[in-house]
Amino acid sequence: MSRRIFLSCDIEGTCGIAHWDETEKQKPDYAMFAAQMTREAAAACEGALAGGAEELLVRDSHDSARNLDPSKLPEAARIFRGWGSDPYAMMSGLDGSFSGAMFTGYHSAAGWSGNPLSHTMNTRNVHVRINGEDMSELMMNAMTASMLGVPSLLVTGDRVLCDWFKSKLPAALTVPVSEGVGNGSVSMHPDKATRLIREAAERAMALDPAQCLYPMPERFTAEVCYREHFRARGAGWYPGARQVDARTVRYESDRWMDVLTFFHFCL
C-alpha cells in the first residue's frame, strides 16, 4: 500500500495567532507566525515519516499560498506553492494514490466563536453551509479527501474546530493548540505545539484508514450567505444555483465535485 501523505497547511489556526496582521505578508507581525506555520508543518512531516510515510506533498494553503519556508521541511517532502486554479483549492495536488491527509493550522468556520479569525475561505460571507450545517474549510477539505477515498488522519488548530472534528471522526487525531476567547486567543507554548504535532502525526500513521474517512451524505445542499447583497445576485447566475433572499444563494447536487465547482466560482 502507498505510504504517501498529503499535508494541507493554513495559518489562522497556528499556535499563538490572534490578529489578521499576523496572517498578512505586508504586515510586520507576519514573519513570526509564518515561521511557526512552517514549524508546525515540518513537525507533522517529521512525525509522519517516523510513522512510516515514504513521501509527503505539503500544500501551502493560506492566502498567497507562499508562506511556508521549504528549506525548513524534511527532504522527503515536496511542496505545492501558489494556487492550482482548480476547484480542489486548498487540496490541489491530492488524488486517490495518497494513503492519508493531515491538516495543520486550521481554524473555526465563519460564524463560530472558536477563533478570533473564524472564516470560511474568505471574509466576504456570513456563513457557508452544507445540508444546514456550518461548513469550515476543514469540512470542505475532508469531504474532498473522502470523495477520493483518502482518510483524514490528523487536524491541528483551535479547540472548537478540533472538538467538532472529533465528533465527526472519533478515531482521527487532533492537536488543539489554541482556544479563542472573544477577540483574543489563549495558546500553548509554540515549542510544545510542535512537539505534540510531531507525536500525533507519528501515531496517526497507525490509524485504521476505514475509520478516518469523512462521512459523505447522499445529496448536498450548499448555501452561501454573503455579506454584500450584490455578490448573491452575481452567484445566482451560476448554472443550477438559485438566489433565495437578498444575500443567500443555494446549490444542490448529489456529486461533491459539482459542489466544489460551485464554490470555486461563487465563494
mmCIF file of C-alpha atoms in Angstrom:
data_model
loop_
_atom_site.group_PDB
_atom_site.id
_atom_site.type_symbol
_atom_site.label_atom_id
_atom_site.label_comp_id
_atom_site.label_asym_id
_atom_site.label_seq_id
_atom_site.Cartn_x
_atom_site.Cartn_y
_atom_site.Cartn_z
ATOM 1 C CA MET A 1 0.000 0.000 0.000
ATOM 2 C CA SER A 2 1.158 3.528 -0.759
ATOM 3 C CA ARG A 3 2.535 5.465 2.197
ATOM 4 C CA ARG A 4 2.035 8.891 0.687
ATOM 5 C CA ILE A 5 0.732 11.676 2.914
ATOM 6 C CA PHE A 6 -0.898 14.911 1.809
ATOM 7 C CA LEU A 7 -0.494 17.805 4.257
ATOM 8 C CA SER A 8 -2.621 20.953 3.868
ATOM 9 C CA CYS A 9 -1.345 23.917 5.889
ATOM 10 C CA ASP A 10 -3.188 27.059 6.933
ATOM 11 C CA ILE A 11 -2.168 29.850 9.302
ATOM 12 C CA GLU A 12 -5.190 31.147 11.250
ATOM 13 C CA GLY A 13 -5.146 28.056 13.468
ATOM 14 C CA THR A 14 -1.399 28.257 14.068
ATOM 15 C CA CYS A 15 -0.286 28.367 17.698
ATOM 16 C CA GLY A 16 -0.406 31.880 19.152
ATOM 17 C CA ILE A 17 -2.177 33.684 16.340
ATOM 18 C CA ALA A 18 -4.765 36.288 17.378
ATOM 19 C CA HIS A 19 -4.960 39.064 14.750
ATOM 20 C CA TRP A 20 -5.271 39.436 10.991
ATOM 21 C CA ASP A 21 -1.998 41.409 10.908
ATOM 22 C CA GLU A 22 -0.246 38.171 11.848
ATOM 23 C CA THR A 23 -1.536 36.489 8.660
ATOM 24 C CA GLU A 24 -0.688 39.101 6.021
ATOM 25 C CA LYS A 25 2.691 39.241 4.241
ATOM 26 C CA GLN A 26 2.928 43.009 4.188
ATOM 27 C CA LYS A 27 2.460 43.387 7.963
ATOM 28 C CA PRO A 28 5.434 43.371 10.372
ATOM 29 C CA ASP A 29 3.780 40.795 12.658
ATOM 30 C CA TYR A 30 3.560 38.215 9.859
ATOM 31 C CA ALA A 31 7.109 36.808 9.859
ATOM 32 C CA MET A 32 6.852 35.305 13.346
ATOM 33 C CA PHE A 33 3.688 33.397 12.548
ATOM 34 C CA ALA A 34 4.751 32.302 9.073
ATOM 35 C CA ALA A 35 7.767 30.781 10.827
ATOM 36 C CA GLN A 36 5.501 28.991 13.308
ATOM 37 C CA MET A 37 3.265 27.810 10.471
ATOM 38 C CA THR A 38 6.386 26.291 8.905
ATOM 39 C CA ARG A 39 7.488 24.726 12.196
ATOM 40 C CA GLU A 40 4.103 23.053 12.637
ATOM 41 C CA ALA A 41 4.110 21.768 9.056
ATOM 42 C CA ALA A 42 7.638 20.424 9.498
ATOM 43 C CA ALA A 43 6.629 18.732 12.760
ATOM 44 C CA ALA A 44 3.738 16.961 11.034
ATOM 45 C CA CYS A 45 6.076 15.855 8.244
ATOM 46 C CA GLU A 46 8.684 14.567 10.686
ATOM 47 C CA GLY A 47 6.083 12.654 12.662
ATOM 48 C CA ALA A 48 4.547 11.111 9.550
ATOM 49 C CA LEU A 49 7.988 10.000 8.352
ATOM 50 C CA ALA A 50 8.757 8.495 11.747
ATOM 51 C CA GLY A 51 5.458 6.621 11.499
ATOM 52 C CA GLY A 52 6.339 5.100 8.157
ATOM 53 C CA ALA A 53 5.415 7.670 5.494
ATOM 54 C CA GLU A 54 7.571 7.384 2.389
ATOM 55 C CA GLU A 55 6.554 10.552 0.568
ATOM 56 C CA LEU A 56 4.853 13.817 1.527
ATOM 57 C CA LEU A 57 3.194 16.518 -0.511
ATOM 58 C CA VAL A 58 2.850 19.724 1.509
ATOM 59 C CA ARG A 59 0.176 22.128 0.282
ATOM 60 C CA ASP A 60 0.682 25.740 1.320
ATOM 61 C CA SER A 61 -2.977 26.760 1.593
ATOM 62 C CA HIS A 62 -3.047 30.264 3.073
ATOM 63 C CA ASP A 63 -3.723 33.474 1.128
ATOM 64 C CA SER A 64 -0.920 33.745 -1.484
ATOM 65 C CA ALA A 65 -0.029 30.078 -0.824
ATOM 66 C CA ARG A 66 3.562 31.309 -0.476
ATOM 67 C CA ASN A 67 4.027 31.265 3.284
ATOM 68 C CA LEU A 68 5.995 28.146 4.189
ATOM 69 C CA ASP A 69 9.792 28.104 4.121
ATOM 70 C CA PRO A 70 10.579 24.995 2.030
ATOM 71 C CA SER A 71 14.121 24.807 3.401
ATOM 72 C CA LYS A 72 12.737 24.003 6.872
ATOM 73 C CA LEU A 73 10.828 20.926 5.679
ATOM 74 C CA PRO A 74 12.285 17.404 5.551
ATOM 75 C CA GLU A 75 13.948 16.431 2.270
ATOM 76 C CA ALA A 76 11.306 13.740 1.722
ATOM 77 C CA ALA A 77 8.657 16.442 1.355
ATOM 78 C CA ARG A 78 7.620 18.143 -1.856
ATOM 79 C CA ILE A 79 5.772 21.436 -1.563
ATOM 80 C CA PHE A 80 2.929 22.852 -3.655
ATOM 81 C CA ARG A 81 3.077 26.678 -3.515
ATOM 82 C CA GLY A 82 0.705 29.069 -5.257
ATOM 83 C CA TRP A 83 -2.810 28.278 -6.438
ATOM 84 C CA GLY A 84 -3.651 25.496 -8.887
ATOM 85 C CA SER A 85 -6.673 27.363 -10.326
ATOM 86 C CA ASP A 86 -8.914 24.340 -9.832
ATOM 87 C CA PRO A 87 -11.861 23.510 -7.526
ATOM 88 C CA TYR A 88 -9.648 21.491 -5.179
ATOM 89 C CA ALA A 89 -8.248 24.797 -3.858
ATOM 90 C CA MET A 90 -6.543 24.021 -0.519
ATOM 91 C CA MET A 91 -6.339 20.364 -1.584
ATOM 92 C CA SER A 92 -4.809 20.886 -5.031
ATOM 93 C CA GLY A 93 -2.446 18.016 -5.767
ATOM 94 C CA LEU A 94 -4.476 15.417 -3.888
ATOM 95 C CA ASP A 95 -5.528 12.230 -5.656
ATOM 96 C CA GLY A 96 -6.520 8.708 -4.728
ATOM 97 C CA SER A 97 -2.921 7.487 -4.533
ATOM 98 C CA PHE A 98 -2.439 9.108 -1.106
ATOM 99 C CA SER A 99 -2.881 6.953 1.983
ATOM 100 C CA GLY A 100 -3.887 9.836 4.237
ATOM 101 C CA ALA A 101 -4.431 13.567 4.612
ATOM 102 C CA MET A 102 -3.329 15.775 7.506
ATOM 103 C CA PHE A 103 -4.184 19.394 8.257
ATOM 104 C CA THR A 104 -2.179 21.927 10.272
ATOM 105 C CA GLY A 105 -3.051 25.490 11.305
ATOM 106 C CA TYR A 106 -6.768 25.072 10.595
ATOM 107 C CA HIS A 107 -9.441 27.284 12.135
ATOM 108 C CA SER A 108 -13.123 27.525 13.022
ATOM 109 C CA ALA A 109 -15.826 28.180 10.449
ATOM 110 C CA ALA A 110 -17.417 31.521 9.660
ATOM 111 C CA GLY A 111 -19.777 32.390 12.491
ATOM 112 C CA TRP A 112 -18.099 30.182 15.099
ATOM 113 C CA SER A 113 -16.607 31.621 18.284
ATOM 114 C CA GLY A 114 -13.613 29.284 18.416
ATOM 115 C CA ASN A 115 -11.114 31.653 16.841
ATOM 116 C CA PRO A 116 -10.902 35.449 16.552
ATOM 117 C CA LEU A 117 -10.167 34.886 12.851
ATOM 118 C CA SER A 118 -13.026 32.454 12.158
ATOM 119 C CA HIS A 119 -13.999 32.412 8.481
ATOM 120 C CA THR A 120 -14.688 30.047 5.607
ATOM 121 C CA MET A 121 -12.432 30.556 2.570
ATOM 122 C CA ASN A 122 -12.705 34.357 2.714
ATOM 123 C CA THR A 123 -14.270 37.135 4.759
ATOM 124 C CA ARG A 124 -16.932 38.004 2.174
ATOM 125 C CA ASN A 125 -19.508 35.601 3.592
ATOM 126 C CA VAL A 126 -21.523 35.424 6.810
ATOM 127 C CA HIS A 127 -21.779 31.651 6.619
ATOM 128 C CA VAL A 128 -21.344 28.716 4.287
ATOM 129 C CA ARG A 129 -23.489 25.626 4.961
ATOM 130 C CA ILE A 130 -23.844 22.083 3.727
ATOM 131 C CA ASN A 131 -27.216 20.467 4.423
ATOM 132 C CA GLY A 132 -27.906 23.132 7.027
ATOM 133 C CA GLU A 133 -24.602 22.685 8.910
ATOM 134 C CA ASP A 134 -21.961 25.419 9.045
ATOM 135 C CA MET A 135 -19.076 24.413 6.809
ATOM 136 C CA SER A 136 -15.480 25.069 7.831
ATOM 137 C CA GLU A 137 -12.568 24.800 5.422
ATOM 138 C CA LEU A 138 -11.708 21.588 7.240
ATOM 139 C CA MET A 139 -15.144 20.126 6.499
ATOM 140 C CA MET A 140 -14.833 21.135 2.860
ATOM 141 C CA ASN A 141 -11.370 19.627 2.506
ATOM 142 C CA ALA A 142 -12.069 16.438 4.473
ATOM 143 C CA MET A 143 -15.029 15.815 2.170
ATOM 144 C CA THR A 144 -12.797 16.321 -0.852
ATOM 145 C CA ALA A 145 -10.368 13.781 0.594
ATOM 146 C CA SER A 146 -13.214 11.361 1.278
ATOM 147 C CA MET A 147 -14.511 11.759 -2.288
ATOM 148 C CA LEU A 148 -11.124 10.419 -3.432
ATOM 149 C CA GLY A 149 -11.047 7.640 -0.833
ATOM 150 C CA VAL A 150 -8.359 9.364 1.248
ATOM 151 C CA PRO A 151 -8.768 9.248 5.058
ATOM 152 C CA SER A 152 -8.312 12.374 7.195
ATOM 153 C CA LEU A 153 -5.881 11.351 9.917
ATOM 154 C CA LEU A 154 -4.844 14.463 11.845
ATOM 155 C CA VAL A 155 -6.031 18.032 12.436
ATOM 156 C CA THR A 156 -4.276 20.796 14.370
ATOM 157 C CA GLY A 157 -5.767 24.200 15.119
ATOM 158 C CA ASP A 158 -8.208 25.824 17.512
ATOM 159 C CA ARG A 159 -10.058 23.775 20.110
ATOM 160 C CA VAL A 160 -13.592 24.344 18.803
ATOM 161 C CA LEU A 161 -12.601 23.073 15.371
ATOM 162 C CA CYS A 162 -10.750 20.090 16.845
ATOM 163 C CA ASP A 163 -13.726 19.182 19.059
ATOM 164 C CA TRP A 164 -16.047 19.410 16.058
ATOM 165 C CA PHE A 165 -13.774 17.129 14.026
ATOM 166 C CA LYS A 166 -13.625 14.521 16.795
ATOM 167 C CA SER A 167 -17.434 14.495 16.844
ATOM 168 C CA LYS A 168 -17.360 13.531 13.156
ATOM 169 C CA LEU A 169 -14.363 11.190 13.169
ATOM 170 C CA PRO A 170 -13.703 9.928 16.716
ATOM 171 C CA ALA A 171 -10.819 7.757 15.515
ATOM 172 C CA ALA A 172 -8.871 10.643 13.964
ATOM 173 C CA LEU A 173 -6.312 12.608 15.979
ATOM 174 C CA THR A 174 -6.380 16.298 16.833
ATOM 175 C CA VAL A 175 -3.959 18.731 18.450
ATOM 176 C CA PRO A 176 -5.793 21.819 19.762
ATOM 177 C CA VAL A 177 -3.025 24.396 20.061
ATOM 178 C CA SER A 178 -5.205 27.390 20.914
ATOM 179 C CA GLU A 179 -8.627 28.447 22.127
ATOM 180 C CA GLY A 180 -10.470 31.567 21.036
ATOM 181 C CA VAL A 181 -11.758 33.906 23.746
ATOM 182 C CA GLY A 182 -13.816 36.710 22.253
ATOM 183 C CA ASN A 183 -11.482 38.708 20.031
ATOM 184 C CA GLY A 184 -8.423 37.039 21.558
ATOM 185 C CA SER A 185 -6.806 33.635 21.777
ATOM 186 C CA VAL A 186 -5.137 31.549 24.507
ATOM 187 C CA SER A 187 -2.398 29.305 23.118
ATOM 188 C CA MET A 188 0.093 26.791 24.409
ATOM 189 C CA HIS A 189 3.829 27.434 24.041
ATOM 190 C CA PRO A 190 4.851 27.120 20.363
ATOM 191 C CA ASP A 191 7.579 24.573 21.189
ATOM 192 C CA LYS A 192 5.028 22.383 22.951
ATOM 193 C CA ALA A 193 2.707 22.690 19.963
ATOM 194 C CA THR A 194 5.346 21.451 17.534
ATOM 195 C CA ARG A 195 6.275 18.562 19.845
ATOM 196 C CA LEU A 196 2.652 17.452 20.225
ATOM 197 C CA ILE A 197 2.030 17.746 16.488
ATOM 198 C CA ARG A 198 5.058 15.599 15.695
ATOM 199 C CA GLU A 199 3.970 12.945 18.197
ATOM 200 C CA ALA A 200 0.389 12.929 16.924
ATOM 201 C CA ALA A 201 1.445 12.680 13.269
ATOM 202 C CA GLU A 202 3.559 9.640 14.068
ATOM 203 C CA ARG A 203 0.635 7.967 15.865
ATOM 204 C CA ALA A 204 -1.741 8.927 13.047
ATOM 205 C CA MET A 205 0.173 6.727 10.619
ATOM 206 C CA ALA A 206 -1.037 3.659 12.532
ATOM 207 C CA LEU A 207 -4.751 4.572 12.406
ATOM 208 C CA ASP A 208 -7.307 2.395 10.625
ATOM 209 C CA PRO A 209 -7.983 4.252 7.358
ATOM 210 C CA ALA A 210 -11.562 2.969 7.181
ATOM 211 C CA GLN A 211 -12.388 4.772 10.425
ATOM 212 C CA CYS A 212 -10.994 8.089 9.184
ATOM 213 C CA LEU A 213 -12.994 8.638 6.003
ATOM 214 C CA TYR A 214 -15.173 11.692 6.493
ATOM 215 C CA PRO A 215 -18.848 10.618 6.178
ATOM 216 C CA MET A 216 -20.423 11.771 2.933
ATOM 217 C CA PRO A 217 -24.169 12.454 2.578
ATOM 218 C CA GLU A 218 -26.039 11.120 -0.433
ATOM 219 C CA ARG A 219 -27.042 14.621 -1.521
ATOM 220 C CA PHE A 220 -25.643 18.085 -0.898
ATOM 221 C CA THR A 221 -27.440 21.383 -0.413
ATOM 222 C CA ALA A 222 -24.835 24.141 -0.367
ATOM 223 C CA GLU A 223 -25.723 27.599 0.900
ATOM 224 C CA VAL A 224 -23.646 30.774 0.876
ATOM 225 C CA CYS A 225 -24.824 33.875 2.727
ATOM 226 C CA TYR A 226 -22.781 36.840 1.508
ATOM 227 C CA ARG A 227 -22.103 39.990 3.481
ATOM 228 C CA GLU A 228 -22.978 42.100 0.432
ATOM 229 C CA HIS A 229 -26.203 41.559 -1.479
ATOM 230 C CA PHE A 230 -24.712 42.134 -4.923
ATOM 231 C CA ARG A 231 -22.478 39.073 -4.532
ATOM 232 C CA ALA A 232 -25.554 36.899 -4.091
ATOM 233 C CA ARG A 233 -27.083 38.377 -7.218
ATOM 234 C CA GLY A 234 -23.953 37.502 -9.164
ATOM 235 C CA ALA A 235 -23.690 33.960 -7.769
ATOM 236 C CA GLY A 236 -27.350 33.357 -8.513
ATOM 237 C CA TRP A 237 -26.451 33.256 -12.212
ATOM 238 C CA TYR A 238 -24.263 30.164 -11.713
ATOM 239 C CA PRO A 239 -25.918 27.244 -13.590
ATOM 240 C CA GLY A 240 -28.152 25.361 -11.155
ATOM 241 C CA ALA A 241 -27.848 27.915 -8.353
ATOM 242 C CA ARG A 242 -30.767 29.998 -7.107
ATOM 243 C CA GLN A 243 -30.891 33.161 -5.071
ATOM 244 C CA VAL A 244 -33.233 32.576 -2.106
ATOM 245 C CA ASP A 245 -33.043 36.011 -0.480
ATOM 246 C CA ALA A 246 -31.113 39.264 -0.839
ATOM 247 C CA ARG A 247 -27.807 37.785 0.345
ATOM 248 C CA THR A 248 -28.182 33.995 0.059
ATOM 249 C CA VAL A 249 -27.639 31.522 -2.783
ATOM 250 C CA ARG A 250 -28.268 27.766 -2.760
ATOM 251 C CA TYR A 251 -26.966 25.000 -4.974
ATOM 252 C CA GLU A 252 -27.906 21.291 -4.871
ATOM 253 C CA SER A 253 -26.255 18.186 -6.267
ATOM 254 C CA ASP A 254 -25.614 14.551 -5.436
ATOM 255 C CA ARG A 255 -21.968 14.966 -6.518
ATOM 256 C CA TRP A 256 -19.431 16.648 -4.239
ATOM 257 C CA MET A 257 -17.325 17.625 -7.249
ATOM 258 C CA ASP A 258 -20.250 19.682 -8.545
ATOM 259 C CA VAL A 259 -20.466 21.483 -5.205
ATOM 260 C CA LEU A 260 -16.721 22.147 -5.189
ATOM 261 C CA THR A 261 -17.018 23.657 -8.645
ATOM 262 C CA PHE A 262 -19.871 25.898 -7.465
ATOM 263 C CA PHE A 263 -17.679 27.065 -4.577
ATOM 264 C CA HIS A 264 -14.750 27.603 -6.959
ATOM 265 C CA PHE A 265 -16.732 30.160 -8.939
ATOM 266 C CA CYS A 266 -19.130 31.557 -6.325
ATOM 267 C CA LEU A 267 -17.449 31.527 -2.898
#
